mmCIF file of C-alpha atoms in Angstrom:
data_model
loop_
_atom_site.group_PDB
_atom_site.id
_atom_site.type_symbol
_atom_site.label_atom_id
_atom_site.label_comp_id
_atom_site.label_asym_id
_atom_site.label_seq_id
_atom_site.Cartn_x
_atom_site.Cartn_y
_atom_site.Cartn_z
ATOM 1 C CA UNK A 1 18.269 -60.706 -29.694
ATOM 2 C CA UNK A 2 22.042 -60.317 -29.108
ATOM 3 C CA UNK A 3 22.771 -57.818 -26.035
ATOM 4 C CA UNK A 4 25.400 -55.174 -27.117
ATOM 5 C CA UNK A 5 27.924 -54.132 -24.669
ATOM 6 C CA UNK A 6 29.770 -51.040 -24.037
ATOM 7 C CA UNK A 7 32.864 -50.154 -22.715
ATOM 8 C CA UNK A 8 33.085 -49.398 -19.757
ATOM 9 C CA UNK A 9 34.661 -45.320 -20.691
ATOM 10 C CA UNK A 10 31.792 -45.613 -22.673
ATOM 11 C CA UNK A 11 28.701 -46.148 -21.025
ATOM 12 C CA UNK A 12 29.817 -43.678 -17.990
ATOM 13 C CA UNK A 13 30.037 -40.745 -20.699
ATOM 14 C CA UNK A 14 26.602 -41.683 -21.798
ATOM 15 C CA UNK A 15 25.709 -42.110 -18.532
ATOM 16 C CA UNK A 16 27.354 -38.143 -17.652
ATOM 17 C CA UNK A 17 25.346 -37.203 -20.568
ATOM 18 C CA UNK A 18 21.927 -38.332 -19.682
ATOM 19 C CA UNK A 19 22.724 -36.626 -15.951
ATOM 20 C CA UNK A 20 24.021 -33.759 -17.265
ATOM 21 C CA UNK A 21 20.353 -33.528 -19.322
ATOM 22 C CA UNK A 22 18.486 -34.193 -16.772
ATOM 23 C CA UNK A 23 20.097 -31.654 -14.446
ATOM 24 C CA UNK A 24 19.986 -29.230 -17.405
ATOM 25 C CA UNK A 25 16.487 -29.700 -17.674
ATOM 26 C CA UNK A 26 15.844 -29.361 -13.778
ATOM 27 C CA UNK A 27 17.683 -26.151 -13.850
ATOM 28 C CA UNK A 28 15.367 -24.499 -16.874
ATOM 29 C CA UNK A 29 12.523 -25.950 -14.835
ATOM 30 C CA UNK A 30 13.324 -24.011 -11.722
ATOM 31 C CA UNK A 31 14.186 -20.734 -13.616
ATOM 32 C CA UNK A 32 10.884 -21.097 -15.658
ATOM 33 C CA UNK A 33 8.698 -21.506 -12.127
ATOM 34 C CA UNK A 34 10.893 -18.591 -10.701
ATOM 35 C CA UNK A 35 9.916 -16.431 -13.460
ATOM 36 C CA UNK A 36 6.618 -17.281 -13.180
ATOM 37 C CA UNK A 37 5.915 -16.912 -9.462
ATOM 38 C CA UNK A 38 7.699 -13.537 -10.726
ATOM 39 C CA UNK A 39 5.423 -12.542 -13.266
ATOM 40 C CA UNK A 40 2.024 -13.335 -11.029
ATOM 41 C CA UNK A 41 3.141 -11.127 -8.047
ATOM 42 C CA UNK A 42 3.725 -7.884 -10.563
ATOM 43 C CA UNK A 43 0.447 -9.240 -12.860
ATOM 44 C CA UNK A 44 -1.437 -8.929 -9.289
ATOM 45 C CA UNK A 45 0.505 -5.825 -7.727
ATOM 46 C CA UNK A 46 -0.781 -4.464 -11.019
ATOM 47 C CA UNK A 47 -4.405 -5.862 -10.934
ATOM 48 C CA UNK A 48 -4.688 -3.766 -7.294
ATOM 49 C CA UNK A 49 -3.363 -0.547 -8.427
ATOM 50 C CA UNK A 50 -5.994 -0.276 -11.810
ATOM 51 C CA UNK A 51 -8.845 -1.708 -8.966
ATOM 52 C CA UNK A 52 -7.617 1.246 -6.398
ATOM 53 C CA UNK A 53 -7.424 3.825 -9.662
ATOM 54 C CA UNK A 54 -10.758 3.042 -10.646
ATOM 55 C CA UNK A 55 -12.335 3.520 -7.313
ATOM 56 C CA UNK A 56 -10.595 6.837 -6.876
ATOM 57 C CA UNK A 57 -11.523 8.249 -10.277
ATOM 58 C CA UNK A 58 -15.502 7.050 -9.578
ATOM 59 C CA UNK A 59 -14.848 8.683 -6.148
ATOM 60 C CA UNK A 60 -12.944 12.053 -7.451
ATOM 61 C CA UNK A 61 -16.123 12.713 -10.040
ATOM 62 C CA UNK A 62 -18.945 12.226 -7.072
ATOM 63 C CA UNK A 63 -16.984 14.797 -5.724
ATOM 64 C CA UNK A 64 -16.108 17.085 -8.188
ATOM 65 C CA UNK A 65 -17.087 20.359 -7.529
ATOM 66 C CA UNK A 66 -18.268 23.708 -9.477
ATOM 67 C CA UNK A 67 -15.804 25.195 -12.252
ATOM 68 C CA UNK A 68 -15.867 28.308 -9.994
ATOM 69 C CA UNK A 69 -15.486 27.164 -6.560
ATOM 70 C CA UNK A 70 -13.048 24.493 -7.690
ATOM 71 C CA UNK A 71 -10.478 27.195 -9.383
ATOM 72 C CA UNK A 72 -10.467 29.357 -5.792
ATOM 73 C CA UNK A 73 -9.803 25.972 -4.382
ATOM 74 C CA UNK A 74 -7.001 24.207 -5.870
ATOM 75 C CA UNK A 75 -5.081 27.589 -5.499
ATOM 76 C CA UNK A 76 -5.873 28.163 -1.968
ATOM 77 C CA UNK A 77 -4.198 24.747 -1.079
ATOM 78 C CA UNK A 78 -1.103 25.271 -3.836
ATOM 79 C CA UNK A 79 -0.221 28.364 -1.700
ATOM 80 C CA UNK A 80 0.784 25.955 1.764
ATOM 81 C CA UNK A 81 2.404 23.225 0.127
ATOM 82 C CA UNK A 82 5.980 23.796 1.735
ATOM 83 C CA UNK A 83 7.082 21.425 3.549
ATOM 84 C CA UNK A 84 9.550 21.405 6.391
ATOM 85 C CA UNK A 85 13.275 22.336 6.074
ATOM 86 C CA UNK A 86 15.183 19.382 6.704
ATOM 87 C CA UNK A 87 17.658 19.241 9.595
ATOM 88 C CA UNK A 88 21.025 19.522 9.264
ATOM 89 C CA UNK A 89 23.663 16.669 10.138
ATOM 90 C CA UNK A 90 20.517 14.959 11.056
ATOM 91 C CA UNK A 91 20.150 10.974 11.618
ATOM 92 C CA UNK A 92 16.775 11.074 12.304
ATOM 93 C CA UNK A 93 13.655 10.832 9.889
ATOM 94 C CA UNK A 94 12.964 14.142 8.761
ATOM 95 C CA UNK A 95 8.918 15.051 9.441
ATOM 96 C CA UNK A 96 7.360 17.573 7.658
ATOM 97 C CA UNK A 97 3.730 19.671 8.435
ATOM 98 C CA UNK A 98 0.709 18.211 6.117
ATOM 99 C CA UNK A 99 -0.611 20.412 3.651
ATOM 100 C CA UNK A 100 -4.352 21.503 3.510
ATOM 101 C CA UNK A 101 -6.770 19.611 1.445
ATOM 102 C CA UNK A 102 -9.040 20.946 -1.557
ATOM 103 C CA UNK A 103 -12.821 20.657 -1.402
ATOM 104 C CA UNK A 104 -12.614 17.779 -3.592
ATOM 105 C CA UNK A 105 -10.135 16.005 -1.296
ATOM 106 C CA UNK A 106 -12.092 16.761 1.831
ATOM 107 C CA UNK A 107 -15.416 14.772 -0.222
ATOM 108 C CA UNK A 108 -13.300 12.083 -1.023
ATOM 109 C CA UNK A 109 -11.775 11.577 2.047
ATOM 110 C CA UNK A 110 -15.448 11.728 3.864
ATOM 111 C CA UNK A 111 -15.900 8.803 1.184
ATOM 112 C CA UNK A 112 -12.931 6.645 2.163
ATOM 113 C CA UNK A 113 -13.468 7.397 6.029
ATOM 114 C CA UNK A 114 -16.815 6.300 5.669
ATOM 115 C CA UNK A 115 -16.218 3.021 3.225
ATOM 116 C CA UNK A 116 -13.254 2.245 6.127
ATOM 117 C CA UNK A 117 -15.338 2.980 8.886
ATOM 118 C CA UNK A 118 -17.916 0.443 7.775
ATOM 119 C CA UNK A 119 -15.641 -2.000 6.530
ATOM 120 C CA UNK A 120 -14.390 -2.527 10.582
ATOM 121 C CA UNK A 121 -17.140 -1.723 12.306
ATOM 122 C CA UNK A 122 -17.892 -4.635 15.256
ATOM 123 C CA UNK A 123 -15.137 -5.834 14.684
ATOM 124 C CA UNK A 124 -11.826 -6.136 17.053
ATOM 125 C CA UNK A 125 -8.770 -5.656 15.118
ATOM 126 C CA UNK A 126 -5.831 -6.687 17.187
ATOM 127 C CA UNK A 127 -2.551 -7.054 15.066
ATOM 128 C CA UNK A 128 -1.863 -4.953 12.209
ATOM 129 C CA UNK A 129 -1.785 -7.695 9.723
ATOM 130 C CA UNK A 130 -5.373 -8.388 10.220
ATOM 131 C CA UNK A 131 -6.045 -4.260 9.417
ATOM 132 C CA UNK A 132 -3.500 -4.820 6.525
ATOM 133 C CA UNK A 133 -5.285 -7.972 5.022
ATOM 134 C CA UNK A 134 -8.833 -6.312 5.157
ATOM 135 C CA UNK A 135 -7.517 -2.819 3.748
ATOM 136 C CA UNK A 136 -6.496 -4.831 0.976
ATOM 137 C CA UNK A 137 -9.592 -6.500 0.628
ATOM 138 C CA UNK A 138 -11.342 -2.870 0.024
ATOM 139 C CA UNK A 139 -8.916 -2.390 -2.843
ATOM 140 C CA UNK A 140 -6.351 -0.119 -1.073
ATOM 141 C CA UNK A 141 -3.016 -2.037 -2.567
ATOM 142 C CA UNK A 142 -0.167 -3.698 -0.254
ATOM 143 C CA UNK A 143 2.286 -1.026 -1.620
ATOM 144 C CA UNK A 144 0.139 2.001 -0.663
ATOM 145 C CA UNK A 145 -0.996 0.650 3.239
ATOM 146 C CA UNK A 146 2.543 1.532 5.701
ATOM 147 C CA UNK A 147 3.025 0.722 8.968
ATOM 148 C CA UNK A 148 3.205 2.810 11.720
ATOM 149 C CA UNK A 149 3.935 2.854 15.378
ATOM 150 C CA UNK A 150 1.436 1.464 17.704
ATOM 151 C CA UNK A 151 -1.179 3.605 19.468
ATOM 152 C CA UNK A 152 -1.540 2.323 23.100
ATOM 153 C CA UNK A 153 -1.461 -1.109 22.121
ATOM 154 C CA UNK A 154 -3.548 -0.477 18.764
ATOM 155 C CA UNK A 155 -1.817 -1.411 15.487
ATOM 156 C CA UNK A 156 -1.825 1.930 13.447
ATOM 157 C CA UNK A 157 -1.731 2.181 9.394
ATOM 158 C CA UNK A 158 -0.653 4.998 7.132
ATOM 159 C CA UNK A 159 -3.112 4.898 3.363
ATOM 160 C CA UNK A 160 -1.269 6.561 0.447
ATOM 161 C CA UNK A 161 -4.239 7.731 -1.792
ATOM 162 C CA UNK A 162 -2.543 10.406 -3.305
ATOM 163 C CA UNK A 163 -3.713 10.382 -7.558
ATOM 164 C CA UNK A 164 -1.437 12.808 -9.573
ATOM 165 C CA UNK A 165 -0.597 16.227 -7.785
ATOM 166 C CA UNK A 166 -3.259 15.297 -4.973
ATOM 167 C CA UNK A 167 -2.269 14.557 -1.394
ATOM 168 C CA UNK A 168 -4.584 13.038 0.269
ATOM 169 C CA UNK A 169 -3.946 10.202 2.611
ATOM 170 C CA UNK A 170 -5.189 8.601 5.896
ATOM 171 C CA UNK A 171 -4.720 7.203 9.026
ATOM 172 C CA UNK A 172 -6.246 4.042 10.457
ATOM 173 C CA UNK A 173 -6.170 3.537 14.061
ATOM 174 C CA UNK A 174 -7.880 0.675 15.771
ATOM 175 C CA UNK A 175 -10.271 1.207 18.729
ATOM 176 C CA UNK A 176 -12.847 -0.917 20.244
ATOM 177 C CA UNK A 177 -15.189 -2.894 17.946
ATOM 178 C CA UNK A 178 -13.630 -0.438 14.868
ATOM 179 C CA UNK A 179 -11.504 1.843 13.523
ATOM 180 C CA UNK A 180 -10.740 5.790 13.809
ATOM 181 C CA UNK A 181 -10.049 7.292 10.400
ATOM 182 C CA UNK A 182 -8.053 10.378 10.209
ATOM 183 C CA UNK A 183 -7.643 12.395 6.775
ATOM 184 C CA UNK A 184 -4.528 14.725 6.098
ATOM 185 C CA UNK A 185 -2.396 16.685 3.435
ATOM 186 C CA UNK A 186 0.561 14.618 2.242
ATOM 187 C CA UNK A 187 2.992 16.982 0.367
ATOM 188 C CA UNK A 188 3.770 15.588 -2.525
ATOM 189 C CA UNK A 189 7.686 13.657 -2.883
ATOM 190 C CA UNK A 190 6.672 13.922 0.912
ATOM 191 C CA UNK A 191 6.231 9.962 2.037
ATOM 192 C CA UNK A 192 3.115 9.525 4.029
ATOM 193 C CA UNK A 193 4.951 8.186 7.137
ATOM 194 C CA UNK A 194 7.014 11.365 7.184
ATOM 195 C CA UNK A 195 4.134 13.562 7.403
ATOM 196 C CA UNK A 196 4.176 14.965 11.407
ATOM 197 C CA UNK A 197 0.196 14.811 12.879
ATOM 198 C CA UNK A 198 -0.937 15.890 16.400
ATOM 199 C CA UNK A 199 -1.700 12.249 18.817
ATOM 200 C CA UNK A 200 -5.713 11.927 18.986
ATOM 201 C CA UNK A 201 -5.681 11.668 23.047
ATOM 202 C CA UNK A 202 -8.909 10.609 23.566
ATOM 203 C CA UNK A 203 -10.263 8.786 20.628
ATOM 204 C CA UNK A 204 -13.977 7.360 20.323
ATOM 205 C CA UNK A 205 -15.126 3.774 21.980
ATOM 206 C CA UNK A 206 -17.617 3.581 19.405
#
């Protein structure tokens, strides 16, 4: 078979070509896994919200009270809902007063207390991320679970479980062999870290 030969211009633009391919190729390649990654992280930041939804709405009806009782409720708690003035020429973070909780909101957040409470119970949670990780794991999502400062020593989380116009949320502090679960009135546009609560001085060893 007779060998055919190129010119030497020739063969390096083919040559060009084929690399310019290939890196063409490599480039869709890395887009195509970016976009994926992409897609799986909002497919499962979605996939925790409907989870935490679900268990808030089967939560919200073993709570739901009376027609009667319910209406006196919701309207005694709509009356405090004003939050804090914020301070002029301020740097600072702006804290505002919680808000009081319905009758249905106090149930549910007996419920999550309790679900919580078991959840750590014997068990010595020392950093944050280890609360974080196992809050997750009980369907509270990554986006609703905030940080907050420790409490001597103990890593301290703010849950967002606010549904609609509610405003409930809670705080998770770690104590020996546990947690201690706190429930209070988040106003709503009102972050929960903003919200201003009184220090638990001497919270329970078991």
């Amino acid at each position: 078979m007779r060998s055919i030969f190129l010119p030497k211009s020739l063969l390096a633009a083919a040559l060009g070509g084929v690399v310019l391919l290939v890196g063409f190729g490599a480039q869709n390649a890395t887009a195509d896994q970016t976009s994926v990654v992409s897609t799986v992280a909002a497919t499962s930041d979605d996939g925790a919200e409907a989870r935490f939804l679900e268990m808030a709405d089967l939560i919200s009806q073993s709570c739901a009270p009376d027609v009667s009782s319910g209406v006196a409720a919701v309207a005694s708690a709509s009356a405090d809902t004003t939050a804090a003035e914020p301070t002029p020429d301020s740097t600072l973070p702006v804290l505002v007063d919680p808000v009081p909780l319905t009758v249905t909101e106090e149930c549910a957040a007996q419920r999550h207390q309790l679900r919580i409470s078991r959840a750590f119970s014997g068990k010595d949670t020392a950093t944050y991320g280890e609360m974080r990780d196992k809050l997750t794991s009980l369907n509270y999502p990554a986006a609703r679970i905030h940080r907050m400062p420790d409490f001597s020593g103990e890593p301290v989380a703010r849950l967002d479980v606010r549904v609609g116009a509610e405003h409930l949320a809670l705080e998770v502090t770690a104590i020996n062999n546990g947690v201690m679960v706190e429930a209070f009135g988040a106003p709503e546009g009102v972050s929960v870290t903003e919200v201003r609560l009184e220090p638990q001085l001497d919270p329970p060893t078991s």
